[in-house]
Short mmCIF file of C-alpha atoms in Angstrom, two decimals:
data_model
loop_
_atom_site.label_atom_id
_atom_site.label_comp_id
_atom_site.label_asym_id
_atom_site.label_seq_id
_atom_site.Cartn_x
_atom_site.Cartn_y
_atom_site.Cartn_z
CA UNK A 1361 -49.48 103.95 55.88
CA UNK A 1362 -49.09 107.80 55.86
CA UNK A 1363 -51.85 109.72 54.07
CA UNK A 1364 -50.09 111.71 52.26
CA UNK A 1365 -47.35 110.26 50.60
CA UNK A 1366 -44.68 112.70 48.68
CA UNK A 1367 -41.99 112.16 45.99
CA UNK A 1368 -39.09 112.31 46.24
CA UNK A 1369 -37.67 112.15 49.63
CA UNK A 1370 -34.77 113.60 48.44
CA UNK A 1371 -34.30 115.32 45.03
CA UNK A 1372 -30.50 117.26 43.57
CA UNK A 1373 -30.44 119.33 40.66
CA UNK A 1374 -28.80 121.74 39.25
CA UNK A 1375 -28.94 125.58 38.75
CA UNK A 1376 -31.69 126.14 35.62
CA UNK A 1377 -33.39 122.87 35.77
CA UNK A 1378 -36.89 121.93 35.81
CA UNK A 1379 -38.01 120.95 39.15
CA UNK A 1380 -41.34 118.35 39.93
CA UNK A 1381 -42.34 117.49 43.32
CA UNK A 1382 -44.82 115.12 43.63
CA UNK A 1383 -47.80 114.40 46.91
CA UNK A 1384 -50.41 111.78 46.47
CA UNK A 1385 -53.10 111.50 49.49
CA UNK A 1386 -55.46 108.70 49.85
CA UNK A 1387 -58.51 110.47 51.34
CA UNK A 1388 -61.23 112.74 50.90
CA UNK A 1389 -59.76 116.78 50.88
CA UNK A 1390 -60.88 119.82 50.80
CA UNK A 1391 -57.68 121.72 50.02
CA UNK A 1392 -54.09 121.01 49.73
CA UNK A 1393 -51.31 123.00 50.93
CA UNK A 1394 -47.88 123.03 49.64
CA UNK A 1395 -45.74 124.77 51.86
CA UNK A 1396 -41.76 125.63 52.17
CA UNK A 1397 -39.43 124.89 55.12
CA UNK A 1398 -36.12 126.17 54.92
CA UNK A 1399 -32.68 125.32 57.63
CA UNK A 1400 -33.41 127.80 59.92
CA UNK A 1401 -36.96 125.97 60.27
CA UNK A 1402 -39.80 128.70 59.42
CA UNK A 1403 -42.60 127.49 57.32
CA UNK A 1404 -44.01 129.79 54.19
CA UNK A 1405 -47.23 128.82 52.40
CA UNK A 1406 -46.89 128.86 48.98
CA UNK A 1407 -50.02 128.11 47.74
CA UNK A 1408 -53.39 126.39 48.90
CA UNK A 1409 -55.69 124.80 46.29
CA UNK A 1410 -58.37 123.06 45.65
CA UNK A 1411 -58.86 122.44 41.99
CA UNK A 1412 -56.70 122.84 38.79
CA UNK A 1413 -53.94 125.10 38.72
CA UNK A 1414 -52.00 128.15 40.48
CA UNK A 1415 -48.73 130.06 39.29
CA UNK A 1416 -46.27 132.38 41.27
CA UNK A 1417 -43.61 133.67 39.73
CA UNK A 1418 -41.16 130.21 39.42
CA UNK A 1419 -43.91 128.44 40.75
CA UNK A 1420 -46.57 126.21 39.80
CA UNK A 1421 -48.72 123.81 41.72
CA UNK A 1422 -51.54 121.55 40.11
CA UNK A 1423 -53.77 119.12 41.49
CA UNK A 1424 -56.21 116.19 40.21
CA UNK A 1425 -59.14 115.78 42.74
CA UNK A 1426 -60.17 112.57 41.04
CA UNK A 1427 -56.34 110.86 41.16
CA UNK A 1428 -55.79 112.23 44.23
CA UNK A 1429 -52.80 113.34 43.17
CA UNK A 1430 -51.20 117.47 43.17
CA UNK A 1431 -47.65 118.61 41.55
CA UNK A 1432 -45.42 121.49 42.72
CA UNK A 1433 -43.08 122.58 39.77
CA UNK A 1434 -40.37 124.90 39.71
CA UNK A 1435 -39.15 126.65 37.22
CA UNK A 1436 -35.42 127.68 36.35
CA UNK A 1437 -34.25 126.45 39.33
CA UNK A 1438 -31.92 128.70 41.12
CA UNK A 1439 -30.14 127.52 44.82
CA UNK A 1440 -31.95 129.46 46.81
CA UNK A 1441 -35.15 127.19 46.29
CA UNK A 1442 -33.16 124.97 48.37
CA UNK A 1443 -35.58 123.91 51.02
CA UNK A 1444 -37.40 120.85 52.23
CA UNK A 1445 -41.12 121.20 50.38
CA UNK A 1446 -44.20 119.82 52.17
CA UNK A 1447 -47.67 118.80 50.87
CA UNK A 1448 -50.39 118.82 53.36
CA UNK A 1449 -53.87 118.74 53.05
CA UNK A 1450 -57.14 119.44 55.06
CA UNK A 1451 -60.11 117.21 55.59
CA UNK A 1452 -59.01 114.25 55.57
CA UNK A 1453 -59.69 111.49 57.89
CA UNK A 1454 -58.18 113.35 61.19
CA UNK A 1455 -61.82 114.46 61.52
CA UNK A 1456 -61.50 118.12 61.62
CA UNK A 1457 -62.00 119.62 58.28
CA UNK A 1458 -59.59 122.28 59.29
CA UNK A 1459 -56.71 120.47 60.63
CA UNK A 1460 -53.81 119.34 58.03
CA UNK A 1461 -52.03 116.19 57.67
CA UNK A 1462 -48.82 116.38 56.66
CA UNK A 1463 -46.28 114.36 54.04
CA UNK A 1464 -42.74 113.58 55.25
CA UNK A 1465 -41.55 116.67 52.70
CA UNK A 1466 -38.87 116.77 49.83
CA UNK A 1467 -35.66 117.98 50.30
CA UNK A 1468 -34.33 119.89 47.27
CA UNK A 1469 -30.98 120.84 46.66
CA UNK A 1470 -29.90 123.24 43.95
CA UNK A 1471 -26.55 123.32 42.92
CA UNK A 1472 -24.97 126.29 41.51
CA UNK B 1024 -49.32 136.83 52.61
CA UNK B 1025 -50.99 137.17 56.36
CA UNK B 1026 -47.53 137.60 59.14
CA UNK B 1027 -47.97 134.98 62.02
CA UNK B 1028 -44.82 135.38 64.06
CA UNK B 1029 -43.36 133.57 66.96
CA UNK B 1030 -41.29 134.33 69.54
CA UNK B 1031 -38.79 133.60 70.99
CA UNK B 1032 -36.90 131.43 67.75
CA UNK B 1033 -34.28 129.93 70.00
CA UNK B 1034 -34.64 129.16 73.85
CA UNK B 1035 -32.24 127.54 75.96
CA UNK B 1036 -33.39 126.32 79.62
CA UNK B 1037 -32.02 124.20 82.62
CA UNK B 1038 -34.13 120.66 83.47
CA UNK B 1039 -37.28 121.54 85.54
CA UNK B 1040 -37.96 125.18 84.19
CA UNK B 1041 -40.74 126.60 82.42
CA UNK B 1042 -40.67 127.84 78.86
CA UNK B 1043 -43.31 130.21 77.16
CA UNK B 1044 -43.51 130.53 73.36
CA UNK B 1045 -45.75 133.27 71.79
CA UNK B 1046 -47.56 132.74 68.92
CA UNK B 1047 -48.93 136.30 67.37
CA UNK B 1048 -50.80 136.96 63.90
CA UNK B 1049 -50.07 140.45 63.42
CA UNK B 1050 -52.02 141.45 60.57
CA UNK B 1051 -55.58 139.42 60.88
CA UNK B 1052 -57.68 137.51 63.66
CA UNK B 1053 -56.72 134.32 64.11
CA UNK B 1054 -60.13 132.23 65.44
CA UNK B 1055 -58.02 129.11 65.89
CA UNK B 1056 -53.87 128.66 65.96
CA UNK B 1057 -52.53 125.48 65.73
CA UNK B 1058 -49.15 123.99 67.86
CA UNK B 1059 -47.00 121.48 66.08
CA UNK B 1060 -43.84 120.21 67.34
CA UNK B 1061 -41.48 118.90 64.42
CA UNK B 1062 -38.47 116.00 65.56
CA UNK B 1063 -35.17 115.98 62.94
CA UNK B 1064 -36.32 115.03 59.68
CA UNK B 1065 -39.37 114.53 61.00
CA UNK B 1066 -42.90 115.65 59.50
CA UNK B 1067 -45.01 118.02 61.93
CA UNK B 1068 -47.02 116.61 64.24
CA UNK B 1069 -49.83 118.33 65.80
CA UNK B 1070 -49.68 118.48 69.39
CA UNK B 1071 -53.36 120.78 69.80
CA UNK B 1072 -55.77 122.97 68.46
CA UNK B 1073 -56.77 126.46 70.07
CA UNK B 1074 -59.27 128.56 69.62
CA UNK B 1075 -59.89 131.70 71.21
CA UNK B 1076 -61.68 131.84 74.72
CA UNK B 1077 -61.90 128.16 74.88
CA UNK B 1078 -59.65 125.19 76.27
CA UNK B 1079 -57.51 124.01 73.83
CA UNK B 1080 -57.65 120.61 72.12
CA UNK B 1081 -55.22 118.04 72.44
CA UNK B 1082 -54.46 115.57 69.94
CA UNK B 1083 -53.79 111.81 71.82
CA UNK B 1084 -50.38 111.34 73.92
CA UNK B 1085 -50.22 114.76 74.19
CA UNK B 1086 -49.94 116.09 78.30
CA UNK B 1087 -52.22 118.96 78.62
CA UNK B 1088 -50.35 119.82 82.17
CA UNK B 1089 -47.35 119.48 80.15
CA UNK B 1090 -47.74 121.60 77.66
CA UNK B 1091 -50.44 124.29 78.54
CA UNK B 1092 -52.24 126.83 75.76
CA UNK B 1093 -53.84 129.77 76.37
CA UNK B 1094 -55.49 131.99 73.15
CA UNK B 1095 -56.60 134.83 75.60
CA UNK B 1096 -57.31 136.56 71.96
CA UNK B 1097 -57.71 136.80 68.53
CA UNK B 1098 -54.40 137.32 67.82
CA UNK B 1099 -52.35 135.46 70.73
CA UNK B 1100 -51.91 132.14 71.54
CA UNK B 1101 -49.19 130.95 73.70
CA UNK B 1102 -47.55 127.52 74.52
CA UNK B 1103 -45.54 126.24 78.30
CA UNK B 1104 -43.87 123.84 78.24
CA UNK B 1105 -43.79 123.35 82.22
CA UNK B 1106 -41.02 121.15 84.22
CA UNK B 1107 -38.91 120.79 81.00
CA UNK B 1108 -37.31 117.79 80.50
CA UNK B 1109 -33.92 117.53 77.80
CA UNK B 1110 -36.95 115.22 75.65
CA UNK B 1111 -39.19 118.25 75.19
CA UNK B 1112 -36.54 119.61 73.59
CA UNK B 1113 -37.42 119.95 69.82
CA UNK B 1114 -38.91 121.96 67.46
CA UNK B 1115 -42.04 123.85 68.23
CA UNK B 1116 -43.96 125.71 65.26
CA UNK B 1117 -47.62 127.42 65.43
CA UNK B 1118 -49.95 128.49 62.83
CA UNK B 1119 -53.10 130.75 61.92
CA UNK B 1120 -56.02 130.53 60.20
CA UNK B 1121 -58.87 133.24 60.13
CA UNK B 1122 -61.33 130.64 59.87
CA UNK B 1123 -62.18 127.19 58.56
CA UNK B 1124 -62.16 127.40 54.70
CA UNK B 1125 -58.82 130.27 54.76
CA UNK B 1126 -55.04 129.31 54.15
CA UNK B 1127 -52.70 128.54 57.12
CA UNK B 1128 -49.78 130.54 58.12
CA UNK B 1129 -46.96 129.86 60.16
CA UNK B 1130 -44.97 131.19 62.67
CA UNK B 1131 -41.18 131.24 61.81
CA UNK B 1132 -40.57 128.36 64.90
CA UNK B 1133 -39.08 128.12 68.34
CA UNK B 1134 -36.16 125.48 68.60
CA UNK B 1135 -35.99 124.19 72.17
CA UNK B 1136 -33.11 122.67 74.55
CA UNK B 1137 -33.68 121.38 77.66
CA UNK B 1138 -29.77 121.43 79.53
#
């Protein structure tokens, strides 16, 4: 069993909509990294966290340390958030407490 | 954010050859980069960790003659794949940290085929 295990695998909405991503991990962390992937293949951090919340601009990511559980949202969707979205966090049982273990990612789709 | 980039983002190379990717952060030191190589619809998977002036780390099933990292610096690391085979051919992606407890950043990725 992966651990890191993300929601949806596959996810279509359209242009405006409220967007929820979800990434539950069954370990010990010490951060979690949501990151962005689009066609062409390059990765973008979006945000690394630790506890509670973080906001930029569309975005918002949460996490509950004691669920084990973290949330990317997206706001007013628009198409060009189309990309697949990956959770990954650090410290967990791969030893390292710098290396990352990543989910299988969410591929979003906004239509216009 | 930090700017790790990669080069080159598409390579192309006959059976046998050797390939060289570059892995640069540009606007920080990077104690240790990372090398991930990500199959179709595929999560990453990472293939070793590097950190500067020291032999890189290989994560199990991965052939260090196979594919060989040097981090000469701070701010360079680079992966060969040597005597390419068309089953090397994939995705390769690297990323940055300044140290333990700081965000990761990636390079933009090199896609790889083996002819």
């Amino acid at each position: 069993k992966n651990e890191v295990e993300q929601s949806p695998q596959n996810l279509t909405a359209q242009e405006g909509e409220f967007i929820t991503i979800n990434c539950s991990y069954s370990v010990g962390i010490s951060a979690l990294h949501w990151l962005q992937q689009h066609p062409g293949g390059g990765i973008v951090s979006l945000f690394m966290l630790s506890s509670g919340k973080k906001k930029h601009g569309r975005l918002i990511a949460t996490i509950n340390i004691q669920e084990k559980h973290s949330s990317l949202h997206i706001t007013a969707s628009h198409p060009r958030d189309s990309a697949v979205y990956i959770c990954a966090v650090k410290g967990g049982s791969g030893g390292s407490n710098y290396k990352l273990t990543f989910g299988k990612g969410t591929l979003l789709t906004v239509n216009p | 954010g930090a700017v790790v980039s990669q080069h080159p983002s598409r390579v192309i190379c006959k059976s046998g050859t050797s390939v060289k990717i570059e892995c640069r952060s540009l606007d920080f030191q990077a104690t240790t980069m990372f090398w991930y190589r990500q199959f179709p619809k595929q999560s990453l998977m990472l293939m070793a960790t590097s950190n500067e002036g020291s032999k890189a780390t290989y994560e199990q099933g991965v052939e260090k003659d196979k594919f060989l990292i040097n981090h000469a610096s701070l701010t360079l690391s680079t992966l060969t794949v040597t005597s390419a085979h068309p089953e090397d051919s994939s995705f390769y992606i690297c990323s940055a940290i300044r140290d333990p407890n700081t965000e990761a950043f990636f390079g933009q990725g090199t896609r790889l085929t083996v002819v």
